[in-house]
Amino acid sequence: MANELKPNIFSVGAIDWDRRLFDELIPLPDGTSYNSYLIKGSEKTALLDAVDPTKTHVLLDNLVKAGTQKIDYIVAHHAEQDHSGAIPEVLLLYPDAKVVTNAKCKSMLMDLLHIDEGKFITIEDGGKLSLGDKTLQFVFIPWVHWPETLATYIPEDKILFPCDFFGSHLATSSLFVDNEPAVLQAAKRYYAEIMMPFRAAIKNNLKKIAELKIEMIAPSHGPVYPKPQLIIDAYKDWASDDVKNEVVVAYVSMHGSVRTMVEHFVIALSERGIKVKQFNLTGVDIGELAMALVDAATVVIGAPTTLVGAHPSAAYAAMLTNALRPKARFASIIGSFGWSGKMVEQLTGLMGNLKVEILEPVISKGMPKDEDYVALDNLADKIAAKHKETGLI
Ligand code: FEO
């Protein structure tokens, strides 16, 4: 069958071609999917995750089309509603099914979806559940990106179901990855927006799954990886401590002073052999900005002073960067003011989570003058020297 990953393992989830925003925050230029998998063992049947509540009808239709007479277990890998939201409806259609998950996820599902406690089977890390000729082996993978997340491994088929981990927001009618660069781009965007703050946990979880013999990874968003090393290697790179010879310059300009400074500064960096990714924060796709932050050694925020503080768009970028906690080593601020203000203190205060060395900011009074251009050149020199010390140039 077209939706069969391995013998008696079926994809029964939903593709959301039209969704353009997740969490009312994250842009989804390519839509997404909520993957759900039906595992038919010789004795028992399990459903791994459900779908977003808006797509419940698709999941239920797919279960009926797959001739599903009964479901014994609904494995909930993650309590977030894009995977768990349809579980109550599945339980109505298959009232004998038990929800299988860990204690933390169970508690969250009771809070979020009001599922009755009697419906749960609670499992431990490394626990197993037999479906007859297939075994569900549970691997806890906390903090990708919630604390309760777990994965299921089926040793007979050497397939890992890691939920959000390794996922991509990508709507496609292809069950398997058929365009590796496009999927890796979507997966990097997903990593940047959702996984990056949890780099340390991700490294631990990568070590944990390295103990398994994995021939296929079936995440809960985006296509299935028939060559799992592709995404495992990409995650190792993204989550590593290695930075690249890149500077992210994210700026906003009201009357041209900051834009003029950014234009000069970006050329100065390029002339020193540094790759620059420049973002005008007005109307920026924050997914693109987040992706650039995955690798960059240095982040520079450009902001005018507005009502004695940083322009709100620059404050938002600083706050977002702080929340995403990229591995950047250096940061600075360039900007302008008219008469007074505390823009620099405000922006550096908003980036307190970052383990960066703050390089001397360059702030111009009004349109930049000769001494401001010299200061921008000096900042570019300083960044080049720091990148050189770090072995990037
Ligand atoms: Fe796809 Fe964290 O939910």
XYZ file of C-alpha atoms and ligand atoms in Angstrom:
396
model
C 0.000 0.000 0.000
C 1.133 3.544 -0.698
C 1.134 4.472 2.964
C 3.056 1.375 4.175
C 6.511 2.103 5.663
C 7.360 -1.503 6.450
C 5.175 -4.619 6.483
C 2.137 -3.823 8.654
C 3.366 -0.353 9.603
C 1.205 2.363 8.045
C 1.185 6.144 7.957
C -2.348 7.285 8.845
C -1.811 10.936 9.804
C -2.750 14.174 8.066
C -1.026 16.665 5.790
C -1.789 20.315 6.539
C -0.982 22.066 3.262
C -2.573 25.369 4.264
C -1.246 26.008 7.760
C 0.972 29.075 7.764
C 1.620 29.678 11.469
C 2.407 27.432 14.417
C 1.938 28.521 18.042
C 0.728 31.838 16.529
C 4.462 32.543 16.171
C 6.384 30.237 13.844
C 5.935 30.759 10.084
C 5.211 27.586 8.094
C 6.043 28.527 4.489
C 5.673 24.892 3.395
C 2.757 23.825 5.621
C 3.287 20.794 7.837
C 2.047 17.299 8.595
C 0.909 15.552 11.763
C 2.163 12.012 11.315
C 0.440 9.135 13.012
C 1.464 5.515 12.517
C -0.581 2.350 12.767
C 1.346 -0.765 13.806
C -0.474 -4.028 13.180
C 1.162 -6.807 15.171
C 0.119 -10.449 14.968
C -1.781 -10.066 18.255
C -2.247 -6.393 19.050
C -2.595 -3.111 17.192
C -1.037 0.185 18.239
C -1.442 3.751 17.053
C 1.633 5.915 17.540
C 0.472 9.497 18.187
C -2.676 11.122 16.860
C -2.966 14.415 14.970
C -3.812 18.065 15.500
C -7.489 18.410 16.507
C -8.228 20.317 13.282
C -7.375 17.150 11.307
C -9.119 14.553 13.483
C -11.483 13.609 10.649
C -8.528 12.748 8.386
C -7.014 10.402 10.971
C -10.339 8.702 11.694
C -11.025 8.269 7.952
C -7.553 6.770 7.448
C -8.072 4.340 10.322
C -11.358 3.191 8.847
C -9.821 2.906 5.345
C -7.011 0.780 6.832
C -9.689 -1.604 8.080
C -8.848 -0.944 11.718
C -11.320 -2.984 13.761
C -9.651 -2.362 17.083
C -6.799 -0.412 18.606
C -5.227 -1.848 21.737
C -2.728 0.896 22.439
C -2.437 4.577 21.577
C 1.159 5.538 22.261
C 1.464 9.234 23.141
C 5.051 10.327 22.566
C 4.399 13.969 23.383
C 1.540 15.845 25.036
C 1.567 18.846 22.690
C -1.795 19.064 21.014
C -0.596 18.830 17.402
C 0.006 15.133 18.193
C -2.269 14.429 21.135
C -5.249 16.650 20.327
C -7.205 13.958 18.474
C -6.669 11.226 21.116
C -10.034 11.824 22.871
C -11.855 11.342 19.547
C -9.864 8.178 18.783
C -10.820 6.881 22.228
C -14.490 7.493 21.431
C -14.189 5.397 18.255
C -12.000 2.725 19.888
C -13.189 2.744 23.526
C -11.119 -0.300 24.556
C -7.821 1.363 23.622
C -5.378 2.316 26.364
C -3.144 5.381 26.169
C 0.466 4.276 26.644
C 2.945 6.893 27.815
C 5.296 7.904 30.625
C 4.162 9.396 33.949
C 5.035 12.972 32.983
C 3.194 12.837 29.661
C 0.210 11.155 31.312
C -0.070 13.991 33.812
C 0.141 16.565 31.008
C -2.476 14.758 28.903
C -4.825 14.713 31.892
C -4.323 18.470 32.294
C -4.488 19.400 28.611
C -7.130 17.005 27.280
C -8.946 15.796 30.411
C -8.323 12.138 29.563
C -9.467 9.917 32.438
C -6.643 8.425 34.534
C -8.080 4.915 34.092
C -7.352 5.081 30.364
C -3.566 5.069 30.805
C -0.840 2.447 30.875
C 2.308 4.076 32.294
C 5.643 2.861 30.975
C 9.261 3.354 32.033
C 12.346 4.261 30.018
C 13.490 1.094 28.216
C 10.109 -0.576 28.799
C 8.630 -2.886 26.167
C 5.171 -3.815 24.997
C 4.599 -6.803 22.729
C 2.211 -6.677 19.792
C 2.976 -10.334 18.983
C 5.473 -10.354 16.149
C 6.461 -6.715 16.789
C 7.755 -5.100 19.970
C 7.339 -1.498 21.033
C 10.472 -0.448 22.910
C 10.261 2.933 24.634
C 13.148 5.381 24.778
C 12.705 8.573 26.796
C 14.105 11.584 24.930
C 13.330 14.512 27.244
C 13.506 18.114 26.114
C 13.014 17.735 22.398
C 11.354 20.158 23.083
C 9.090 19.382 26.058
C 10.205 17.537 29.198
C 7.991 14.491 28.735
C 8.842 13.360 25.189
C 9.596 9.736 24.396
C 10.269 7.698 21.264
C 9.293 4.205 20.204
C 11.727 1.776 18.578
C 10.578 -1.426 16.882
C 13.606 -3.780 16.910
C 12.060 -6.278 14.460
C 11.846 -3.512 11.815
C 14.736 -1.324 13.061
C 12.559 1.750 12.850
C 12.530 4.684 15.263
C 9.503 6.926 15.870
C 10.992 9.990 17.640
C 8.002 12.390 17.418
C 9.170 16.017 16.985
C 12.863 15.035 17.157
C 14.253 15.033 13.567
C 10.960 16.435 12.236
C 10.328 19.052 9.575
C 7.401 21.341 8.923
C 6.910 20.242 5.349
C 3.673 19.315 3.634
C 4.405 16.764 0.917
C 2.530 13.899 -0.656
C 5.753 11.857 -0.586
C 5.805 9.430 2.333
C 9.608 9.185 2.192
C 12.298 11.832 1.730
C 12.670 12.234 -2.035
C 14.430 15.603 -2.147
C 17.192 15.562 0.439
C 18.299 19.244 0.164
C 14.704 20.501 0.485
C 13.987 18.276 3.478
C 17.253 19.177 5.189
C 16.414 22.861 4.752
C 12.968 22.358 6.301
C 14.478 20.215 9.071
C 17.084 22.898 9.817
C 14.349 25.528 10.055
C 12.468 23.218 12.416
C 15.584 22.580 14.507
C 16.335 26.316 14.679
C 12.850 27.337 15.762
C 12.036 24.485 18.107
C 15.064 22.432 19.123
C 17.961 24.915 19.301
C 17.326 26.059 22.904
C 17.793 22.428 24.004
C 21.178 21.674 22.416
C 22.577 19.948 25.489
C 19.567 17.634 25.784
C 19.714 16.946 22.058
C 23.336 15.847 22.298
C 22.394 13.451 25.115
C 19.482 12.074 23.142
C 21.671 11.597 20.058
C 24.014 9.494 22.211
C 21.074 7.534 23.555
C 19.658 6.588 20.165
C 23.159 5.751 18.874
C 22.807 2.549 20.902
C 19.994 1.408 18.581
C 20.377 -0.137 15.141
C 18.214 2.243 13.128
C 17.354 1.686 9.474
C 14.481 4.154 9.259
C 13.329 7.254 11.182
C 9.655 8.167 11.086
C 9.136 11.532 12.795
C 5.797 13.147 13.587
C 6.250 16.031 11.136
C 7.479 15.823 7.555
C 8.597 12.846 5.471
C 10.114 9.582 6.707
C 13.897 9.081 6.460
C 14.761 5.767 4.777
C 18.443 6.770 5.172
C 18.430 7.945 8.800
C 22.099 8.924 8.865
C 21.180 11.965 6.760
C 19.242 13.634 9.567
C 21.325 12.171 12.409
C 24.501 13.692 10.917
C 22.748 17.017 10.322
C 21.603 17.144 13.957
C 25.120 16.299 15.155
C 26.425 19.271 13.170
C 23.697 21.723 14.226
C 23.864 20.745 17.912
C 27.679 20.684 18.046
C 29.662 23.523 19.641
C 31.226 24.368 16.271
C 30.433 27.828 14.908
C 31.010 29.142 11.386
C 32.748 32.260 10.117
C 29.395 34.053 9.841
C 27.819 37.172 11.294
C 24.069 37.640 11.562
C 23.143 41.318 11.272
C 19.500 41.876 12.240
C 18.421 45.493 12.074
C 15.617 47.972 11.824
C 15.936 51.553 10.625
C 13.429 54.401 10.924
C 14.992 57.295 9.007
C 18.061 55.707 7.404
C 20.815 56.224 10.022
C 20.938 52.580 11.061
C 20.502 51.373 7.472
C 23.469 53.497 6.400
C 25.556 52.048 9.242
C 24.512 48.485 8.393
C 25.372 48.957 4.710
C 28.872 50.164 5.608
C 29.372 47.512 8.281
C 28.276 44.569 6.130
C 30.724 45.576 3.378
C 33.478 45.984 6.005
C 32.841 42.461 7.310
C 32.750 40.981 3.791
C 36.058 42.691 2.963
C 37.550 40.907 5.979
C 36.509 37.496 4.632
C 33.454 37.063 6.849
C 30.141 35.761 5.536
C 27.221 37.989 6.514
C 23.521 37.188 6.762
C 21.616 40.468 6.876
C 17.975 40.686 8.001
C 15.740 43.731 7.915
C 13.506 43.086 10.908
C 10.535 44.792 9.284
C 8.485 41.866 8.004
C 11.301 39.350 8.587
C 10.547 35.620 8.434
C 11.763 34.693 11.919
C 12.369 31.128 10.707
C 15.026 32.446 8.299
C 16.587 34.466 11.108
C 16.534 31.445 13.445
C 18.201 29.273 10.766
C 21.004 31.806 10.354
C 21.541 31.730 14.128
C 22.211 27.965 14.082
C 25.770 28.413 12.767
C 26.855 32.050 13.183
C 29.815 32.878 15.418
C 28.615 36.463 15.918
C 25.275 38.258 16.197
C 24.879 42.003 15.726
C 21.617 43.819 16.376
C 21.058 47.166 14.667
C 18.543 49.545 16.234
C 17.480 53.158 16.356
C 16.391 54.678 19.657
C 12.631 54.964 19.982
C 11.028 56.612 23.017
C 14.359 56.365 24.923
C 14.660 52.616 24.336
C 15.463 50.239 21.479
C 13.033 50.109 18.576
C 10.485 47.375 19.531
C 11.429 45.267 16.469
C 15.057 45.188 17.629
C 13.959 44.388 21.182
C 11.877 41.516 19.762
C 14.884 40.191 17.816
C 17.072 40.379 20.928
C 14.417 38.619 23.016
C 13.907 35.934 20.365
C 17.661 35.339 20.047
C 17.906 35.106 23.811
C 15.096 32.521 23.882
C 16.595 30.439 21.043
C 20.009 30.419 22.787
C 22.192 29.957 19.679
C 25.805 28.884 20.136
C 27.198 32.253 18.974
C 30.366 33.329 20.808
C 30.260 37.104 20.187
C 27.606 39.811 19.985
C 27.410 43.540 19.482
C 24.998 46.376 18.829
C 25.077 49.146 16.305
C 22.544 51.926 16.290
C 21.596 55.553 16.536
C 19.975 58.038 18.862
C 18.656 61.602 18.616
C 19.120 63.098 22.055
C 19.379 60.362 24.725
C 18.394 56.810 25.499
C 19.277 53.484 27.049
C 19.076 51.355 23.933
C 22.379 49.495 24.450
C 21.680 48.606 28.094
C 18.205 47.483 27.164
C 19.302 45.215 24.288
C 22.215 43.635 26.161
C 19.876 43.088 29.120
C 17.464 41.231 26.842
C 20.231 38.841 25.715
C 21.332 37.716 29.177
C 20.956 33.990 28.378
C 23.584 34.090 25.661
C 27.078 32.925 26.510
C 28.648 35.622 24.359
C 31.378 38.197 24.695
C 29.828 41.597 23.985
C 32.060 43.580 21.640
C 32.095 47.385 21.973
C 28.848 48.731 20.426
C 28.852 51.549 17.866
C 26.178 54.160 18.440
C 25.833 57.202 16.221
C 24.156 60.491 17.134
C 21.917 60.986 14.130
C 23.296 60.098 10.692
C 26.742 58.468 10.977
C 29.795 60.729 10.670
C 33.401 59.925 9.801
C 34.227 58.791 13.336
C 31.236 56.426 13.324
C 32.412 54.772 10.112
C 35.859 54.360 11.685
C 34.208 52.798 14.754
C 32.269 50.392 12.498
C 35.523 49.431 10.732
C 37.112 48.859 14.134
C 34.210 46.614 15.169
C 34.611 44.650 11.915
C 38.358 44.318 12.686
C 37.572 43.118 16.181
C 35.100 40.513 14.902
C 37.610 39.310 12.288
C 40.279 39.016 15.011
C 37.916 37.060 17.267
C 36.975 34.720 14.406
C 40.659 34.244 13.671
C 41.401 33.416 17.333
C 38.560 30.908 17.195
C 40.163 29.270 14.150
C 37.383 30.266 11.761
C 39.466 32.335 9.343
Fe 4.903 18.763 17.002
Fe 5.978 19.714 20.011
O 4.729 19.238 18.798
